[in-house]
Short mmCIF file of C-alpha atoms and ligand atoms in Angstrom, two decimals:
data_model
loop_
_atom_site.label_atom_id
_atom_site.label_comp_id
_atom_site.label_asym_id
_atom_site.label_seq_id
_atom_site.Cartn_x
_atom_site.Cartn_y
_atom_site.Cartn_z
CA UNK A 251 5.87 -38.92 -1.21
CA UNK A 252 3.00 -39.77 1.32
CA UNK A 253 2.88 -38.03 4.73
CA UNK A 254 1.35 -39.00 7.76
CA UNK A 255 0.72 -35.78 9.69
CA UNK A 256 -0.80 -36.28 13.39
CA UNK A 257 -1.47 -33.18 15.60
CA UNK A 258 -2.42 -33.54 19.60
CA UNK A 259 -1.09 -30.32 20.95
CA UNK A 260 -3.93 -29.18 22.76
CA UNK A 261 -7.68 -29.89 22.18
CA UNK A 262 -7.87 -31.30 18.37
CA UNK A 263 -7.08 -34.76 17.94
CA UNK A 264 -5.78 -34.33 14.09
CA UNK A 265 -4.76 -36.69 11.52
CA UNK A 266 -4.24 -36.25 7.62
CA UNK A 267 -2.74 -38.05 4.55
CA UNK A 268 -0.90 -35.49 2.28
CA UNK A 269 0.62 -36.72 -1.32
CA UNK A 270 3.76 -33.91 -2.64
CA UNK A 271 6.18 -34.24 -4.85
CA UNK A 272 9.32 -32.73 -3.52
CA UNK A 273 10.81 -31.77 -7.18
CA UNK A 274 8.39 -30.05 -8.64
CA UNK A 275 7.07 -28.70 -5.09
CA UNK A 276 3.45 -29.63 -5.55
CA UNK A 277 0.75 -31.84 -3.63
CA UNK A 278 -2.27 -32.41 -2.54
CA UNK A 279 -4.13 -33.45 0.56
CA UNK A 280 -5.50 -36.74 0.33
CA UNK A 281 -7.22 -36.87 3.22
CA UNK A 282 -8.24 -35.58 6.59
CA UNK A 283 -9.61 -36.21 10.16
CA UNK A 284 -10.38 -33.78 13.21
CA UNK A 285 -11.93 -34.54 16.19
CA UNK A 286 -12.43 -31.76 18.05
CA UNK A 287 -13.11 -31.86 22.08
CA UNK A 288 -13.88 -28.49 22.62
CA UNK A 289 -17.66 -29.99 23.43
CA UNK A 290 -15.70 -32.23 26.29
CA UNK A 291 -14.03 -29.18 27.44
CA UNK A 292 -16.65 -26.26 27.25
CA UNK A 293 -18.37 -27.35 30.78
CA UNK A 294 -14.88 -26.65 32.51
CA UNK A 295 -14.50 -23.26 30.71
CA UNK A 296 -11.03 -23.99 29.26
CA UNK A 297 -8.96 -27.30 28.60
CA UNK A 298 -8.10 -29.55 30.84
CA UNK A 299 -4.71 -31.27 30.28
CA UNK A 300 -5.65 -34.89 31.23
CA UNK A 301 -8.99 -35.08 30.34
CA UNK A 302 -7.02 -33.56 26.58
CA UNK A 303 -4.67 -36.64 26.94
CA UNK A 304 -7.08 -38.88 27.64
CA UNK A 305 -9.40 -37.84 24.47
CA UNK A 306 -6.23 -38.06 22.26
CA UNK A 307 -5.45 -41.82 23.30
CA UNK A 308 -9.13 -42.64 22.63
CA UNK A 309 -9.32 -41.61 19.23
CA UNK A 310 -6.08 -41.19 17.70
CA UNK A 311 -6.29 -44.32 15.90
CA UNK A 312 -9.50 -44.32 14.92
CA UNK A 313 -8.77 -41.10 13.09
CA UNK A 314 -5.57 -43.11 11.76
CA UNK A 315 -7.62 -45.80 10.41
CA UNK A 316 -10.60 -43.29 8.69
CA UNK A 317 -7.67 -41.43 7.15
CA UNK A 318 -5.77 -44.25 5.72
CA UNK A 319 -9.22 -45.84 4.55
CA UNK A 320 -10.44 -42.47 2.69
CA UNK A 321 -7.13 -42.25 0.79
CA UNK A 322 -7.39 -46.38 -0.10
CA UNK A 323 -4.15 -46.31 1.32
CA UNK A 324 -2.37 -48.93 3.57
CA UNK A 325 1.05 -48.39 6.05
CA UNK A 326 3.38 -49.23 3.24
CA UNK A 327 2.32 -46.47 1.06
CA UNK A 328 2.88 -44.22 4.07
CA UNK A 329 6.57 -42.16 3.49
CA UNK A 330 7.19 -40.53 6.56
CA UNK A 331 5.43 -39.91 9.28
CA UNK A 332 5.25 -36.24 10.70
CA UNK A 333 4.35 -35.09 14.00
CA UNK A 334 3.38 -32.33 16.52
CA UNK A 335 6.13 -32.55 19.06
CA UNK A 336 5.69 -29.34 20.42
CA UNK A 337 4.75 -26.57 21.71
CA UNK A 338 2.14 -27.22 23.65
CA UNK A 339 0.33 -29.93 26.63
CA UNK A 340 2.80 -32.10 27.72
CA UNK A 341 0.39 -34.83 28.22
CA UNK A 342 -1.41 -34.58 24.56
CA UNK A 343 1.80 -34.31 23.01
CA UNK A 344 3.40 -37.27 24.58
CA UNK A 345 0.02 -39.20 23.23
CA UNK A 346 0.54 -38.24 19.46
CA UNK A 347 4.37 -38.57 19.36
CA UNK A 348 4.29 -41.81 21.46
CA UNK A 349 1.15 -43.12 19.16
CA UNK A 350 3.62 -41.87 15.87
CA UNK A 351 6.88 -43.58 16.66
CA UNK A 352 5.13 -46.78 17.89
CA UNK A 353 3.26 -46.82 14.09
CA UNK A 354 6.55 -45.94 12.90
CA UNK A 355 8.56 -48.86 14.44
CA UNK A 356 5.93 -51.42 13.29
CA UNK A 357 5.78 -50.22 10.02
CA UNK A 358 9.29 -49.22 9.06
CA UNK A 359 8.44 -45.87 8.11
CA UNK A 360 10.60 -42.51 9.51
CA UNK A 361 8.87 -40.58 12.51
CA UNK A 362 10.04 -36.46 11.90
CA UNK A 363 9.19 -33.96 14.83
CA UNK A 364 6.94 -31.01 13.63
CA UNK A 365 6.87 -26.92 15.12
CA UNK A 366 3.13 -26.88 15.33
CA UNK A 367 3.64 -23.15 15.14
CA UNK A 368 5.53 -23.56 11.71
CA UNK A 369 2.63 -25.76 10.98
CA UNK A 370 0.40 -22.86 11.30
CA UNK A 371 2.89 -20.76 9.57
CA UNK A 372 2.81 -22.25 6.33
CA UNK A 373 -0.87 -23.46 6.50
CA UNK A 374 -1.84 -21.53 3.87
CA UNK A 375 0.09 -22.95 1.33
CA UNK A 376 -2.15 -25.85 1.25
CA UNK A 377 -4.83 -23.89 -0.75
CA UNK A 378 -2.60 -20.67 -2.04
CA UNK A 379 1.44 -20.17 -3.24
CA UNK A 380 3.28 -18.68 -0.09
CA UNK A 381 4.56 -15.68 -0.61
CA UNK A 382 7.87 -14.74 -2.19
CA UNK A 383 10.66 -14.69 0.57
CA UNK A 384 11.25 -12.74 2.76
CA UNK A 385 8.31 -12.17 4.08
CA UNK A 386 6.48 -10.96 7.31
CA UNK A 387 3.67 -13.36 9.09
CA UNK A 388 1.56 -12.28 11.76
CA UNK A 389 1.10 -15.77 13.94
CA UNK A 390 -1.96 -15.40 16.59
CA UNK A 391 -3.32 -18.27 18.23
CA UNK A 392 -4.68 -19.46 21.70
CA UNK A 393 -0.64 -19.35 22.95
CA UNK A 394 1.19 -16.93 20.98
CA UNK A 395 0.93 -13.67 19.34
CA UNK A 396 4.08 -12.81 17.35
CA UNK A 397 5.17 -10.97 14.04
CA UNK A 398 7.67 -13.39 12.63
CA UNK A 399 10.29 -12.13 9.55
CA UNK A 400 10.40 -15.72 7.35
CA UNK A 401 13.69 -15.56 4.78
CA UNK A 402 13.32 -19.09 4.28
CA UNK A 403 11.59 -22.57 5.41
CA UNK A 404 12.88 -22.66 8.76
CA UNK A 405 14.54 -19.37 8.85
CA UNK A 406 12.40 -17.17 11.36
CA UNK A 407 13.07 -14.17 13.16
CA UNK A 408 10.74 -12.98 15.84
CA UNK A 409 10.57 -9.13 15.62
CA UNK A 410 7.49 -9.09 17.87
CA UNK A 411 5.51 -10.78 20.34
CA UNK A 412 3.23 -10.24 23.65
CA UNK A 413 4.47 -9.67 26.38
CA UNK A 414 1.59 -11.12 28.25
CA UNK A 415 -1.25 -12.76 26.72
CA UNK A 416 -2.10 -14.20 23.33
CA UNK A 417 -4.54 -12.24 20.86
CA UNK A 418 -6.86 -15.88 20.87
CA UNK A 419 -6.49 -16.26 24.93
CA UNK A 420 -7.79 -12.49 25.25
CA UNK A 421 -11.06 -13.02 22.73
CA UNK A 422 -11.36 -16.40 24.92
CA UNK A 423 -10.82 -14.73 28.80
CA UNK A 424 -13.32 -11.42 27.34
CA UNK A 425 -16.21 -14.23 26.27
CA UNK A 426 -16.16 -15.53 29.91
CA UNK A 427 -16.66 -12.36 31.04
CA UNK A 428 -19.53 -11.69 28.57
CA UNK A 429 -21.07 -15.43 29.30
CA UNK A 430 -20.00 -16.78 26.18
CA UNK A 431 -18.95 -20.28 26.11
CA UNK A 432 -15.37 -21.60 25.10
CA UNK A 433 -13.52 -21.10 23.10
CA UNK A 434 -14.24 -17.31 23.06
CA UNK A 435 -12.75 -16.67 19.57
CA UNK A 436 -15.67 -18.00 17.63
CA UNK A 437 -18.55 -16.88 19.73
CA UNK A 438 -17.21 -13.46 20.43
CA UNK A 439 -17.06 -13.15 16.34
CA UNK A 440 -20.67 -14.34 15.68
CA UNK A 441 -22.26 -12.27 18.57
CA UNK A 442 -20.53 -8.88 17.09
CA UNK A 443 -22.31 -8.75 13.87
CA UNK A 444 -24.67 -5.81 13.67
CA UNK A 445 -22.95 -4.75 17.10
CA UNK A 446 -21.62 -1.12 17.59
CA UNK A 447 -18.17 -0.98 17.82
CA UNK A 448 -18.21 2.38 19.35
CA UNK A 449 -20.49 2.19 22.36
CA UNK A 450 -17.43 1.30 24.24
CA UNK A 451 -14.27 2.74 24.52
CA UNK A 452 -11.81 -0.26 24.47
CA UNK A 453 -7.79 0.55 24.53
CA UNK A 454 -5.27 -0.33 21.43
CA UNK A 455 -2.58 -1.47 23.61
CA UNK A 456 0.98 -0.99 22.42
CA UNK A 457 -0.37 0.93 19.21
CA UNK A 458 1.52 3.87 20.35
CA UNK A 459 4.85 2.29 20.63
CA UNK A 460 6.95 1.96 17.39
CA UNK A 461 8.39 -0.93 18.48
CA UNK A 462 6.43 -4.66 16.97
CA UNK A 463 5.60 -5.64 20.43
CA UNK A 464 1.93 -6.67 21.46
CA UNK A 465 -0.04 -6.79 25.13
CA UNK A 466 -3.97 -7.65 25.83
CA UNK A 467 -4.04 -8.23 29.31
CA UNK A 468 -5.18 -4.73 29.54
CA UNK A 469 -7.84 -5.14 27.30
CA UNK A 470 -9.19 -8.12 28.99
CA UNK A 471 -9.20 -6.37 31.74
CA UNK A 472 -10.58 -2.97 30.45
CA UNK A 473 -13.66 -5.48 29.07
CA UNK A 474 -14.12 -6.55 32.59
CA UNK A 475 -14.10 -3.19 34.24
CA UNK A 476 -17.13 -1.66 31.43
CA UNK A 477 -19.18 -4.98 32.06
CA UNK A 478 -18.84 -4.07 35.82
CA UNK A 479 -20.18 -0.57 35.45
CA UNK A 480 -23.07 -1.25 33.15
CA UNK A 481 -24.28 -4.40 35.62
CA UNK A 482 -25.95 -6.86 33.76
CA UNK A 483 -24.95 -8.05 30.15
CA UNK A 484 -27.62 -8.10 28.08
CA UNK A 485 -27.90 -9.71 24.92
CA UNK A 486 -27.58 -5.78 23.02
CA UNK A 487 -24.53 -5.26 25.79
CA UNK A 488 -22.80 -8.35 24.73
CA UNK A 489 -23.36 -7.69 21.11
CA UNK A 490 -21.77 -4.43 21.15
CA UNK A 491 -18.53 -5.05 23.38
CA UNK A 492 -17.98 -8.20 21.37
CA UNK A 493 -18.19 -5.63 18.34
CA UNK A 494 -15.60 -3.65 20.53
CA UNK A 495 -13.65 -6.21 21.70
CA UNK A 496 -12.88 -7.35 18.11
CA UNK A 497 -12.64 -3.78 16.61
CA UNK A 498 -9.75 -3.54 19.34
CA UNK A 499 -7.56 -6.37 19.14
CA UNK A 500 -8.12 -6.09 14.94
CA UNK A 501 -6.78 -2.55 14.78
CA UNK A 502 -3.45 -3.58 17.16
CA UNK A 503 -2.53 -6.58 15.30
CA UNK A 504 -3.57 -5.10 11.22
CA UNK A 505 -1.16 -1.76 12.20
CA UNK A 506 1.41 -3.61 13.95
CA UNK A 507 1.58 -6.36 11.00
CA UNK A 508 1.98 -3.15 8.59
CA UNK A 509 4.09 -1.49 10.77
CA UNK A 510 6.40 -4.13 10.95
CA UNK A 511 6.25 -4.54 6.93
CA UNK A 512 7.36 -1.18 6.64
CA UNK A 513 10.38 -1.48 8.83
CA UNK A 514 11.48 -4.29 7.42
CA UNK A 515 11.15 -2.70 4.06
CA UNK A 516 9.13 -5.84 3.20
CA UNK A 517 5.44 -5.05 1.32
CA UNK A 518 4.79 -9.12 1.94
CA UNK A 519 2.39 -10.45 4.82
CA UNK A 520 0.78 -13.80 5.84
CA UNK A 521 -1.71 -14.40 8.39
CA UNK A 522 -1.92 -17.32 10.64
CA UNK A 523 -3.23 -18.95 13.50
CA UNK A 524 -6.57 -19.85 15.08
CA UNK A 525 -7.41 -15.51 15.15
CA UNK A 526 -6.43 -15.81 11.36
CA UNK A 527 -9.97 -17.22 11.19
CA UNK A 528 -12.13 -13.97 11.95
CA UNK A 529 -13.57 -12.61 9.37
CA UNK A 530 -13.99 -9.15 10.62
CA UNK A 531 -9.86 -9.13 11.57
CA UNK A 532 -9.33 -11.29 7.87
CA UNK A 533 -10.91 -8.56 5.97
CA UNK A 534 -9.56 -4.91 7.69
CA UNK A 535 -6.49 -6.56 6.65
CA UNK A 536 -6.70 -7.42 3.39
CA UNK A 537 -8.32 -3.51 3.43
CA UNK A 538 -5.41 -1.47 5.37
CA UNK A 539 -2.81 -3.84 3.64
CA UNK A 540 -4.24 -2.81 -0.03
CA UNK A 541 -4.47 0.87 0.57
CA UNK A 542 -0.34 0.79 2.05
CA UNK A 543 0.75 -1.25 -1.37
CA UNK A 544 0.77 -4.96 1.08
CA UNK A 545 0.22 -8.17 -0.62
CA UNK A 546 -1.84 -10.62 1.91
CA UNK A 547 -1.71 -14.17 1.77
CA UNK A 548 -4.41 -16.03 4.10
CA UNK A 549 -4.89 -19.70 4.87
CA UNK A 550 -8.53 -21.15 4.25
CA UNK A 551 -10.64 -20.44 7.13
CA UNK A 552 -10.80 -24.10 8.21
CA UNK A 553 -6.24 -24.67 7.89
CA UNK A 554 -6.11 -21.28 10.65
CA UNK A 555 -7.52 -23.58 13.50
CA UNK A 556 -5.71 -26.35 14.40
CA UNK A 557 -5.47 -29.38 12.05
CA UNK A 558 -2.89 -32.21 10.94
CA UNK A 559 -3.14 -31.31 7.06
CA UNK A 560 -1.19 -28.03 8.20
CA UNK A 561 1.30 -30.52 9.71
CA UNK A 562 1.89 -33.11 7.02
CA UNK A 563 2.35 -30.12 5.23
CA UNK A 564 5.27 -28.62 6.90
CA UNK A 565 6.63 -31.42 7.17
CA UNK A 566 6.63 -31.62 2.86
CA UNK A 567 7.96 -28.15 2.78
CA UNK A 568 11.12 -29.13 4.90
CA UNK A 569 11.55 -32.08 2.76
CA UNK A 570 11.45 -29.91 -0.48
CA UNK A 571 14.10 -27.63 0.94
CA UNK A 572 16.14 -30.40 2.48
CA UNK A 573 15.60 -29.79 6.24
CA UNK A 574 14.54 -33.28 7.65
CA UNK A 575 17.14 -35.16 9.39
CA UNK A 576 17.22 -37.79 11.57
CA UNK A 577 18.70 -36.18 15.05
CA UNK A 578 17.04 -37.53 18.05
CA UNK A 579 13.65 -35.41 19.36
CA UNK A 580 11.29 -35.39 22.08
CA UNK A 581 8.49 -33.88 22.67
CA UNK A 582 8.76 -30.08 23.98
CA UNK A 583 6.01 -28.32 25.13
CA UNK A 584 7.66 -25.05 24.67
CA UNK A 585 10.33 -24.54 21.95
CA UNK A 586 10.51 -21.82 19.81
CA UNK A 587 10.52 -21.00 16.18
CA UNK A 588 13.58 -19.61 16.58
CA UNK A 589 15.07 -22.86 17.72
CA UNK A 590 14.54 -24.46 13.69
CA UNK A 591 16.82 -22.41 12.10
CA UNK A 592 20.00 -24.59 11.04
CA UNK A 593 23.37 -23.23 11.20
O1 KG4 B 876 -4.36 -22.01 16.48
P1 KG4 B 876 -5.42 -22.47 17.40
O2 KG4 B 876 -6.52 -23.33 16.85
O3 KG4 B 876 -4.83 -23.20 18.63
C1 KG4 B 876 -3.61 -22.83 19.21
O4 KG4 B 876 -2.56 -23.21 18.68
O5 KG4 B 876 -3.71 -22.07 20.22
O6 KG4 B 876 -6.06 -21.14 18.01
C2 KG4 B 876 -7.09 -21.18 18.92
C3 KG4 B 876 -7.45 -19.75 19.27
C4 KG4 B 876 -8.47 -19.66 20.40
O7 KG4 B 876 -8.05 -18.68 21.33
C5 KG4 B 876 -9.74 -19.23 19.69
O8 KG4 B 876 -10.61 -18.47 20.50
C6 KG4 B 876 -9.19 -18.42 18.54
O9 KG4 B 876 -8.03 -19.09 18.13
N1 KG4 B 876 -10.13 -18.34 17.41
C7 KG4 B 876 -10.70 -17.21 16.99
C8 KG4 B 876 -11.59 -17.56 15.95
N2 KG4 B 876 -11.51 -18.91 15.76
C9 KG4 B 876 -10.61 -19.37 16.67
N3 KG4 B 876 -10.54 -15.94 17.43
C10 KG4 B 876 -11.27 -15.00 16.83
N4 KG4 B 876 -12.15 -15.25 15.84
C11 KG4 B 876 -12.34 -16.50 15.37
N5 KG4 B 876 -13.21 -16.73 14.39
ZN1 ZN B 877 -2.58 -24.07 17.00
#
């Protein structure tokens, strides 16, 4: 079956075209479109909601048309159509699920809600097998930070989460600080290499605690008090904290992903989410993971951002285990993972 999958939760207008067959459980992606605003929203140091809305209505079916065009496809080979109906910006969602069942009433073809956190969660299955179930999967993006037990599609159990800000939203408040433009993820990880990860000393929040629970507001804020005492950030000072700053939040979320394996009595992990894509945090823990007996299963750096080939994707795994129906939905921009499991 063809897919449709259209993400607008927050600043990536998203669409891709992704061929599975449900049987045998195999697909591919046929095609794909991102256009990313983060250039529109860099001058205002974060995203803006309506100027996000706005982008999405402009180009959302432009990025519909390329998509369809690259996979010499038309409507009528289109399936289903999947969506991002939540979490996340009202206003952008409303623009991608409005945009979806308007297509989908024209051309016949079922509109189906999508988690865009589940989206992230099974990302990687679009280049590698998923791991055997159950299994443990450390989600950190721009909004969320959680350790999530899968036993099945759909089936998730938060065992951890922050209790204040998001592993992604701390790299991306710690650049502003260190003059780094948005989003702070990306910079902060190019401007650490050949830093010293010692000069400063940075907390591990939470690392103490046996429980799976996560905070960086304190770091944030620890990065702001040791840029106020040294003055003015040089280019050698911004190198090393972002060195630092990454060392930091790496070592918090590789043990407490490990921890949480080993009291779940499950040697299994996945890594996803926009964070998912930093190489330093990617490889300490494919290195701590190996040395404790682990197995790690990572998405391709480019399915950890955001993107609608994650999407489509999901939306092919709940068809394969017979999770689609069609209930009424709206868009919600917060609902949790929790919330999919079906009784
Ligand atoms: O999953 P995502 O694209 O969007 C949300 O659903 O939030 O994640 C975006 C977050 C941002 O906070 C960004 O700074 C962070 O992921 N990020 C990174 C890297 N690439 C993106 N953080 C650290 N290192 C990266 N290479
Ligand atoms: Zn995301």
């Amino acid at each position: 079956m063809r897919i449709l999958g259209i993400e607008s939760s927050c600043d990536e207008t998203a669409v891709a075209l992704y061929d599975g067959d449900v049987d045998s459980g195999h697909g591919k992606l046929l095609a794909e479109r991102i256009a990313s605003q983060i250039a529109i929203h860099a001058r205002f140091g974060g995203v803006v909601p309506e100027v996000a809305s706005r982008e999405h209505l402009k180009v959302l079916p432009m990025l519909v048309k390329e998509v369809l065009q690259d996979a010499q496809s038309a409507w009528q080979d289109v399936d289903a159509i999947a969506v991002t109906a939540g979490p996340g910006l009202m206003g952008a969602l409303l623009v991608g699920t409005s945009y979806a069942r308007a297509a989908g009433l024209v051309n016949k073809i079922p509109v189906f809600p999508i988690h865009h956190m589940e989206g992230h969660l099974l990302a990687a299955g679009l280049s590698h097998e998923l791991p055997e179930f159950p299994f443990i999967t450390l989600l950190v993006s721009g909004g969320h930070t959680m350790l999530v037990r899968v036993d099945a599609v759909g089936d998730y159990s938060i065992i951890g989460q922050t209790l204040d800000d998001a592993a992604g939203e701390c790299f991306d408040k710690s650049a502003r600080v260190l003059d780094l433009p948005y989003p702070g993820g990306p910079e902060i990880s190019r401007c650490a290499v050949g830093g010293n990860a010692k000069r400063f000393k940075l907390p591990r929040p939470m690392l103490q605690h046996d429980h799976l629970h996560f905070s960086f507001s304190g770091l944030k804020t620890a990065v702001m008090y040791a840029i106020r005492d040294v003055g003015e950030v040089t280019p050698k000072i911004r190198q090393d904290m972002a060195a630092c700053m990454e060392a930091a939040v790496g070592d918090v979320l590789v043990k407490k992903s490990l921890r949480a394996c080993q009291q779940q009595g499950v040697p299994r992990l996945l890594m996803a989410g926009g964070v998912a894509a930093n190489r330093y945090v990617r490889d300490l823990l494919e290195k701590e993971a190996h040395q404790q007996g682990v197995s790690v299963t990572l998405p391709n750096h480019d399915y950890c951002t955001d993107n609608a080939a994650m999407i489509a994707f999901a939306a092919f795994k709940r068809f394969q285990y017979d999770l689609m129906t069609d209930q009424a939905w709206d868009a919600q921009p917060r609902w949790s993972l929790t919330d999919l499991k079906s009784d």
